[in-house]
Amino acid sequence: MTSTADQTPLKVFISYSHRDEALKKELEEHLALLKRLNKVQIWQDRAIDAGDEWNEQIRQALDAADIILLLVTSRFINSDFCFSKEMNRAMTRHGQGTARVIPVVMAPCSWQKAAFAKLQVLPTDGKPVTEWSNRDSAFLNVTEGITRVVDKLYGPVIEDDGGWSTPPAVKTAEQDGWSDPPAVASTSSSSPSNEAVEAVPQSKTQKRLALFQLLSDIPGPTFDSIVYALNVPPPLMPPPMAPQGQRVPALLNWAQSPVGCGLDELEAVINTVVKAP
């Protein structure tokens, strides 16, 4: 889990036709809680200062986004810039796995053969927002879908309680403040490349400590294979060049989070990867 005080918000880019400004503002209002919890930071081209290179500013923001929302209407599809430039670049990044694209069908239009049609669209079943009898219910449906994606990328957010009842939050590689955990005495002299964990204590705390020691001794390439096998969200995992003392706690914290695999599954993957020829 990530605390509201420590996390870096995910960058959200909204691609829309300026003729749909009113719909975009309604959506932003419904995303207000995500912004207040510091889960997302929304970029919009209205923030570009006069005189700035407009296209370049948009391209940079689009390339930096973690989540890209496509506000689909006939006006969006009719816009060469939205459909041919922003949407195509967004789909390229989605295909590369460097961003998540979420199409939001705002108004009735023919979109089913567009490149983004293969993705999971919002609202549910692609029913346009303007076709719902209650507009707030439509936007709630959209917001819940976006929140699910945010939680998968970041993990559920908890309110900051001053450190009384919550453990330190996992931080991304871009943040300062990493600290190595206290050293744990080795439970075995055997190299992890030759021997996996045969039996770990049943206590979660003891199991975490045992897995911490094991992971700390595992070579970088093997550790990367474990991270890849578990499909850990990139925002929660320091990069390969980061010290092992940062990457190991991050992996353990993710594994024990509500969206993580759990320590048992982590142990099983370690055993599989370490024993692989």
mmCIF file of C-alpha atoms in Angstrom:
data_model
loop_
_atom_site.group_PDB
_atom_site.id
_atom_site.type_symbol
_atom_site.label_atom_id
_atom_site.label_comp_id
_atom_site.label_asym_id
_atom_site.label_seq_id
_atom_site.Cartn_x
_atom_site.Cartn_y
_atom_site.Cartn_z
ATOM 1 C CA MET A 1 0.000 0.000 0.000
ATOM 2 C CA THR A 2 1.108 3.554 -0.662
ATOM 3 C CA SER A 3 0.532 6.514 1.640
ATOM 4 C CA THR A 4 -0.969 9.708 0.282
ATOM 5 C CA ALA A 5 1.887 11.734 1.733
ATOM 6 C CA ASP A 6 4.757 9.799 0.142
ATOM 7 C CA GLN A 7 3.575 8.623 -3.255
ATOM 8 C CA THR A 8 4.338 10.203 -6.599
ATOM 9 C CA PRO A 9 1.048 10.643 -8.491
ATOM 10 C CA LEU A 10 0.572 8.836 -11.778
ATOM 11 C CA LYS A 11 0.544 11.205 -14.751
ATOM 12 C CA VAL A 12 -2.752 11.205 -16.640
ATOM 13 C CA PHE A 13 -3.068 12.667 -20.145
ATOM 14 C CA ILE A 14 -6.547 13.427 -21.481
ATOM 15 C CA SER A 15 -6.882 13.373 -25.259
ATOM 16 C CA TYR A 16 -10.083 15.124 -26.329
ATOM 17 C CA SER A 17 -11.582 17.519 -28.837
ATOM 18 C CA HIS A 18 -11.820 21.063 -27.507
ATOM 19 C CA ARG A 19 -15.422 21.007 -28.666
ATOM 20 C CA ASP A 20 -15.968 18.453 -25.876
ATOM 21 C CA GLU A 21 -14.536 20.733 -23.196
ATOM 22 C CA ALA A 22 -17.700 20.560 -21.072
ATOM 23 C CA LEU A 23 -17.649 16.747 -20.989
ATOM 24 C CA LYS A 24 -13.954 16.753 -20.135
ATOM 25 C CA LYS A 25 -14.559 19.118 -17.202
ATOM 26 C CA GLU A 26 -17.332 16.873 -15.866
ATOM 27 C CA LEU A 27 -14.995 13.895 -15.954
ATOM 28 C CA GLU A 28 -12.283 15.842 -14.143
ATOM 29 C CA GLU A 29 -14.743 16.747 -11.395
ATOM 30 C CA HIS A 30 -15.471 13.059 -10.842
ATOM 31 C CA LEU A 31 -11.735 12.319 -10.691
ATOM 32 C CA ALA A 32 -11.309 14.896 -7.924
ATOM 33 C CA LEU A 33 -10.874 12.323 -5.143
ATOM 34 C CA LEU A 34 -8.054 10.585 -7.010
ATOM 35 C CA LYS A 35 -6.347 13.964 -7.311
ATOM 36 C CA ARG A 36 -6.923 14.854 -3.652
ATOM 37 C CA LEU A 37 -5.454 11.499 -2.607
ATOM 38 C CA ASN A 38 -2.400 12.323 -4.734
ATOM 39 C CA LYS A 39 -2.960 9.228 -6.846
ATOM 40 C CA VAL A 40 -3.092 11.048 -10.179
ATOM 41 C CA GLN A 41 -1.925 14.303 -11.710
ATOM 42 C CA ILE A 42 -3.929 15.349 -14.755
ATOM 43 C CA TRP A 43 -2.243 17.244 -17.579
ATOM 44 C CA GLN A 44 -4.212 19.287 -20.071
ATOM 45 C CA ASP A 45 -3.197 21.505 -22.960
ATOM 46 C CA ARG A 46 -5.055 24.454 -21.442
ATOM 47 C CA ALA A 47 -2.068 24.766 -19.107
ATOM 48 C CA ILE A 48 0.336 25.589 -21.955
ATOM 49 C CA ASP A 49 1.593 29.159 -21.737
ATOM 50 C CA ALA A 50 1.222 31.507 -24.672
ATOM 51 C CA GLY A 51 4.303 31.340 -26.858
ATOM 52 C CA ASP A 52 5.237 27.784 -25.911
ATOM 53 C CA GLU A 53 5.738 25.243 -28.673
ATOM 54 C CA TRP A 54 2.227 23.831 -28.528
ATOM 55 C CA ASN A 55 2.744 20.532 -30.366
ATOM 56 C CA GLU A 56 6.029 19.813 -28.593
ATOM 57 C CA GLN A 57 4.505 20.441 -25.151
ATOM 58 C CA ILE A 58 1.663 18.059 -25.936
ATOM 59 C CA ARG A 59 4.015 15.394 -27.301
ATOM 60 C CA GLN A 60 6.227 15.563 -24.215
ATOM 61 C CA ALA A 61 3.230 15.297 -21.889
ATOM 62 C CA LEU A 62 1.831 12.382 -23.882
ATOM 63 C CA ASP A 63 5.171 10.561 -23.782
ATOM 64 C CA ALA A 64 5.481 11.108 -20.024
ATOM 65 C CA ALA A 65 1.965 9.910 -19.162
ATOM 66 C CA ASP A 66 1.330 6.706 -17.222
ATOM 67 C CA ILE A 67 -2.366 6.640 -18.170
ATOM 68 C CA ILE A 68 -3.881 8.101 -21.342
ATOM 69 C CA LEU A 69 -7.624 8.738 -21.510
ATOM 70 C CA LEU A 70 -9.243 8.985 -24.945
ATOM 71 C CA LEU A 71 -12.548 10.890 -24.728
ATOM 72 C CA VAL A 72 -14.302 9.335 -27.699
ATOM 73 C CA THR A 73 -16.921 11.333 -29.593
ATOM 74 C CA SER A 74 -17.565 12.021 -33.272
ATOM 75 C CA ARG A 75 -15.650 15.269 -32.756
ATOM 76 C CA PHE A 76 -12.640 13.382 -31.369
ATOM 77 C CA ILE A 77 -12.656 11.004 -34.345
ATOM 78 C CA ASN A 78 -13.069 13.915 -36.769
ATOM 79 C CA SER A 79 -10.046 15.724 -35.319
ATOM 80 C CA ASP A 80 -6.876 14.933 -37.274
ATOM 81 C CA PHE A 81 -4.723 15.919 -34.310
ATOM 82 C CA CYS A 82 -6.646 13.838 -31.755
ATOM 83 C CA PHE A 83 -7.203 10.772 -33.912
ATOM 84 C CA SER A 84 -4.125 10.660 -36.144
ATOM 85 C CA LYS A 85 -1.480 12.035 -33.792
ATOM 86 C CA GLU A 86 -2.468 11.681 -30.129
ATOM 87 C CA MET A 87 -4.405 8.428 -30.454
ATOM 88 C CA ASN A 88 -1.807 6.726 -32.656
ATOM 89 C CA ARG A 89 1.038 7.724 -30.344
ATOM 90 C CA ALA A 90 -0.988 6.584 -27.331
ATOM 91 C CA MET A 91 -1.631 3.177 -28.896
ATOM 92 C CA THR A 92 2.068 2.794 -29.686
ATOM 93 C CA ARG A 93 2.971 3.414 -26.048
ATOM 94 C CA HIS A 94 0.229 1.032 -24.901
ATOM 95 C CA GLY A 95 1.618 -1.657 -27.191
ATOM 96 C CA GLN A 96 5.098 -1.084 -25.769
ATOM 97 C CA GLY A 97 3.750 -1.467 -22.243
ATOM 98 C CA THR A 98 4.934 2.013 -21.214
ATOM 99 C CA ALA A 99 1.440 3.449 -20.677
ATOM 100 C CA ARG A 100 -2.164 2.314 -20.204
ATOM 101 C CA VAL A 101 -4.718 3.632 -22.681
ATOM 102 C CA ILE A 102 -8.347 3.849 -21.545
ATOM 103 C CA PRO A 103 -10.974 4.832 -24.147
ATOM 104 C CA VAL A 104 -13.986 6.591 -22.616
ATOM 105 C CA VAL A 105 -17.004 6.718 -24.918
ATOM 106 C CA MET A 106 -18.561 10.086 -24.161
ATOM 107 C CA ALA A 107 -21.198 10.359 -26.883
ATOM 108 C CA PRO A 108 -22.743 8.063 -29.514
ATOM 109 C CA CYS A 109 -20.459 7.636 -32.518
ATOM 110 C CA SER A 110 -19.016 4.944 -34.766
ATOM 111 C CA TRP A 111 -15.850 3.851 -32.953
ATOM 112 C CA GLN A 112 -15.989 0.046 -33.045
ATOM 113 C CA LYS A 113 -13.437 -0.307 -35.876
ATOM 114 C CA ALA A 114 -10.917 2.159 -34.459
ATOM 115 C CA ALA A 115 -7.534 0.916 -33.253
ATOM 116 C CA PHE A 116 -8.533 1.412 -29.612
ATOM 117 C CA ALA A 117 -11.648 -0.768 -29.970
ATOM 118 C CA LYS A 118 -9.606 -3.829 -28.955
ATOM 119 C CA LEU A 119 -9.071 -2.279 -25.518
ATOM 120 C CA GLN A 120 -11.437 -2.340 -22.545
ATOM 121 C CA VAL A 121 -13.588 0.752 -23.012
ATOM 122 C CA LEU A 122 -15.543 2.705 -20.434
ATOM 123 C CA PRO A 123 -18.342 3.028 -19.380
ATOM 124 C CA THR A 124 -19.373 -0.620 -19.055
ATOM 125 C CA ASP A 125 -20.228 -2.216 -22.418
ATOM 126 C CA GLY A 126 -19.221 1.001 -24.172
ATOM 127 C CA LYS A 127 -22.541 2.694 -23.407
ATOM 128 C CA PRO A 128 -21.909 6.408 -24.107
ATOM 129 C CA VAL A 129 -21.889 8.705 -21.096
ATOM 130 C CA THR A 130 -24.507 11.002 -22.620
ATOM 131 C CA GLU A 131 -26.893 8.060 -23.122
ATOM 132 C CA TRP A 132 -27.189 7.265 -19.405
ATOM 133 C CA SER A 133 -30.371 8.433 -17.695
ATOM 134 C CA ASN A 134 -28.226 9.684 -14.809
ATOM 135 C CA ARG A 135 -25.034 11.429 -15.958
ATOM 136 C CA ASP A 136 -23.418 11.156 -12.520
ATOM 137 C CA SER A 137 -23.908 7.381 -12.574
ATOM 138 C CA ALA A 138 -22.154 7.225 -15.927
ATOM 139 C CA PHE A 139 -19.183 9.207 -14.693
ATOM 140 C CA LEU A 140 -19.086 7.128 -11.502
ATOM 141 C CA ASN A 141 -18.831 4.011 -13.656
ATOM 142 C CA VAL A 142 -15.966 5.602 -15.604
ATOM 143 C CA THR A 143 -14.205 6.766 -12.445
ATOM 144 C CA GLU A 144 -14.407 3.310 -10.881
ATOM 145 C CA GLY A 145 -12.863 1.796 -14.009
ATOM 146 C CA ILE A 146 -10.015 4.314 -13.993
ATOM 147 C CA THR A 147 -9.492 3.752 -10.267
ATOM 148 C CA ARG A 148 -9.081 0.016 -10.834
ATOM 149 C CA VAL A 149 -6.296 0.704 -13.326
ATOM 150 C CA VAL A 150 -4.636 3.175 -10.953
ATOM 151 C CA ASP A 151 -4.769 0.644 -8.106
ATOM 152 C CA LYS A 152 -3.172 -2.033 -10.285
ATOM 153 C CA LEU A 153 -0.326 0.317 -11.170
ATOM 154 C CA TYR A 154 0.176 1.827 -7.744
ATOM 155 C CA GLY A 155 -1.578 -0.261 -5.132
ATOM 156 C CA PRO A 156 -4.444 1.042 -2.964
ATOM 157 C CA VAL A 157 -3.790 4.335 -1.243
ATOM 158 C CA ILE A 158 -4.120 4.725 2.525
ATOM 159 C CA GLU A 159 -4.536 7.987 4.338
ATOM 160 C CA ASP A 160 -1.460 9.327 6.102
ATOM 161 C CA ASP A 161 -1.824 8.701 9.847
ATOM 162 C CA GLY A 162 1.454 10.193 10.997
ATOM 163 C CA GLY A 163 3.148 6.804 11.081
ATOM 164 C CA TRP A 164 1.237 5.381 14.053
ATOM 165 C CA SER A 165 -0.377 2.371 12.433
ATOM 166 C CA THR A 166 0.910 2.085 8.873
ATOM 167 C CA PRO A 167 4.304 0.795 7.709
ATOM 168 C CA PRO A 168 6.609 2.921 5.567
ATOM 169 C CA ALA A 169 5.303 3.230 2.029
ATOM 170 C CA VAL A 170 7.020 1.792 -1.006
ATOM 171 C CA LYS A 171 8.537 4.588 -3.041
ATOM 172 C CA THR A 172 9.254 4.693 -6.750
ATOM 173 C CA ALA A 173 12.745 4.886 -8.164
ATOM 174 C CA GLU A 174 12.361 8.601 -8.859
ATOM 175 C CA GLN A 175 11.826 9.441 -5.181
ATOM 176 C CA ASP A 176 14.521 10.101 -2.600
ATOM 177 C CA GLY A 177 14.556 8.627 0.886
ATOM 178 C CA TRP A 178 15.404 4.987 0.190
ATOM 179 C CA SER A 179 17.057 3.370 3.172
ATOM 180 C CA ASP A 180 18.530 -0.058 3.463
ATOM 181 C CA PRO A 181 16.678 -2.318 5.918
ATOM 182 C CA PRO A 182 18.579 -3.719 8.887
ATOM 183 C CA ALA A 183 20.861 -6.618 8.128
ATOM 184 C CA VAL A 184 19.452 -10.059 8.776
ATOM 185 C CA ALA A 185 21.668 -12.914 9.854
ATOM 186 C CA SER A 186 22.000 -15.562 7.192
ATOM 187 C CA THR A 187 20.034 -18.724 7.887
ATOM 188 C CA SER A 188 22.148 -20.818 5.547
ATOM 189 C CA SER A 189 25.617 -20.809 4.075
ATOM 190 C CA SER A 190 24.374 -22.313 0.819
ATOM 191 C CA SER A 191 24.306 -20.123 -2.273
ATOM 192 C CA PRO A 192 20.778 -19.326 -3.548
ATOM 193 C CA SER A 193 21.930 -20.254 -7.038
ATOM 194 C CA ASN A 194 22.329 -23.854 -5.879
ATOM 195 C CA GLU A 195 19.595 -24.156 -3.300
ATOM 196 C CA ALA A 196 16.131 -22.618 -3.007
ATOM 197 C CA VAL A 197 14.189 -22.170 0.195
ATOM 198 C CA GLU A 198 13.332 -25.657 1.379
ATOM 199 C CA ALA A 199 11.370 -24.632 4.456
ATOM 200 C CA VAL A 200 10.564 -21.183 5.706
ATOM 201 C CA PRO A 201 9.011 -20.302 9.072
ATOM 202 C CA GLN A 202 5.244 -20.084 9.209
ATOM 203 C CA SER A 203 5.209 -16.648 10.837
ATOM 204 C CA LYS A 204 4.708 -13.946 8.207
ATOM 205 C CA THR A 205 7.390 -11.839 9.848
ATOM 206 C CA GLN A 206 9.847 -14.718 9.916
ATOM 207 C CA LYS A 207 8.982 -15.677 6.353
ATOM 208 C CA ARG A 208 9.524 -12.090 5.209
ATOM 209 C CA LEU A 209 12.925 -11.996 6.915
ATOM 210 C CA ALA A 210 13.920 -15.338 5.399
ATOM 211 C CA LEU A 211 12.848 -14.249 1.927
ATOM 212 C CA PHE A 212 14.595 -10.913 2.410
ATOM 213 C CA GLN A 213 17.871 -12.682 3.138
ATOM 214 C CA LEU A 214 17.433 -15.021 0.182
ATOM 215 C CA LEU A 215 16.546 -12.244 -2.261
ATOM 216 C CA SER A 216 19.430 -10.088 -1.022
ATOM 217 C CA ASP A 217 21.887 -12.819 -2.022
ATOM 218 C CA ILE A 218 20.366 -13.528 -5.432
ATOM 219 C CA PRO A 219 22.322 -12.173 -8.442
ATOM 220 C CA GLY A 220 20.785 -9.250 -10.324
ATOM 221 C CA PRO A 221 19.797 -11.155 -13.499
ATOM 222 C CA THR A 222 18.060 -13.853 -11.448
ATOM 223 C CA PHE A 223 16.270 -11.198 -9.391
ATOM 224 C CA ASP A 224 15.110 -9.532 -12.631
ATOM 225 C CA SER A 225 13.705 -12.885 -13.791
ATOM 226 C CA ILE A 226 11.667 -13.142 -10.576
ATOM 227 C CA VAL A 227 10.298 -9.605 -11.014
ATOM 228 C CA TYR A 228 9.421 -10.367 -14.643
ATOM 229 C CA ALA A 229 7.693 -13.633 -13.759
ATOM 230 C CA LEU A 230 5.548 -11.882 -11.144
ATOM 231 C CA ASN A 231 4.707 -8.976 -13.490
ATOM 232 C CA VAL A 232 5.330 -6.355 -10.791
ATOM 233 C CA PRO A 233 3.943 -2.925 -11.863
ATOM 234 C CA PRO A 234 6.925 -0.731 -12.928
ATOM 235 C CA PRO A 235 5.942 2.269 -10.741
ATOM 236 C CA LEU A 236 6.397 0.076 -7.651
ATOM 237 C CA MET A 237 9.779 -1.395 -8.562
ATOM 238 C CA PRO A 238 13.119 0.440 -8.613
ATOM 239 C CA PRO A 239 15.023 -0.124 -11.886
ATOM 240 C CA PRO A 240 17.711 -2.817 -12.317
ATOM 241 C CA MET A 241 20.513 -0.316 -11.716
ATOM 242 C CA ALA A 242 19.137 0.541 -8.251
ATOM 243 C CA PRO A 243 20.837 -1.005 -5.193
ATOM 244 C CA GLN A 244 19.563 -4.429 -4.161
ATOM 245 C CA GLY A 245 18.840 -2.950 -0.731
ATOM 246 C CA GLN A 246 16.112 -0.872 -2.403
ATOM 247 C CA ARG A 247 14.705 -3.467 -4.776
ATOM 248 C CA VAL A 248 14.284 -6.308 -2.275
ATOM 249 C CA PRO A 249 12.044 -4.395 0.208
ATOM 250 C CA ALA A 250 10.051 -2.977 -2.715
ATOM 251 C CA LEU A 251 9.354 -6.485 -4.017
ATOM 252 C CA LEU A 252 8.406 -7.775 -0.560
ATOM 253 C CA ASN A 253 6.132 -4.796 0.143
ATOM 254 C CA TRP A 254 4.363 -5.284 -3.179
ATOM 255 C CA ALA A 255 3.981 -9.023 -2.565
ATOM 256 C CA GLN A 256 2.294 -8.351 0.798
ATOM 257 C CA SER A 257 0.035 -5.569 -0.522
ATOM 258 C CA PRO A 258 -3.636 -6.260 -1.393
ATOM 259 C CA VAL A 259 -2.762 -6.318 -5.101
ATOM 260 C CA GLY A 260 0.426 -8.366 -4.656
ATOM 261 C CA CYS A 261 1.005 -12.088 -5.107
ATOM 262 C CA GLY A 262 1.563 -12.916 -1.423
ATOM 263 C CA LEU A 263 4.679 -14.333 0.222
ATOM 264 C CA ASP A 264 3.760 -17.947 -0.567
ATOM 265 C CA GLU A 265 3.530 -17.264 -4.293
ATOM 266 C CA LEU A 266 6.725 -15.198 -4.158
ATOM 267 C CA GLU A 267 8.492 -18.119 -2.485
ATOM 268 C CA ALA A 268 7.199 -20.517 -5.144
ATOM 269 C CA VAL A 269 8.441 -18.290 -7.967
ATOM 270 C CA ILE A 270 11.838 -17.928 -6.283
ATOM 271 C CA ASN A 271 12.109 -21.710 -6.025
ATOM 272 C CA THR A 272 11.154 -22.118 -9.684
ATOM 273 C CA VAL A 273 13.541 -19.457 -10.993
ATOM 274 C CA VAL A 274 16.486 -20.381 -8.758
ATOM 275 C CA LYS A 275 16.206 -24.088 -9.583
ATOM 276 C CA ALA A 276 15.859 -23.453 -13.319
ATOM 277 C CA PRO A 277 18.864 -24.746 -15.315
#
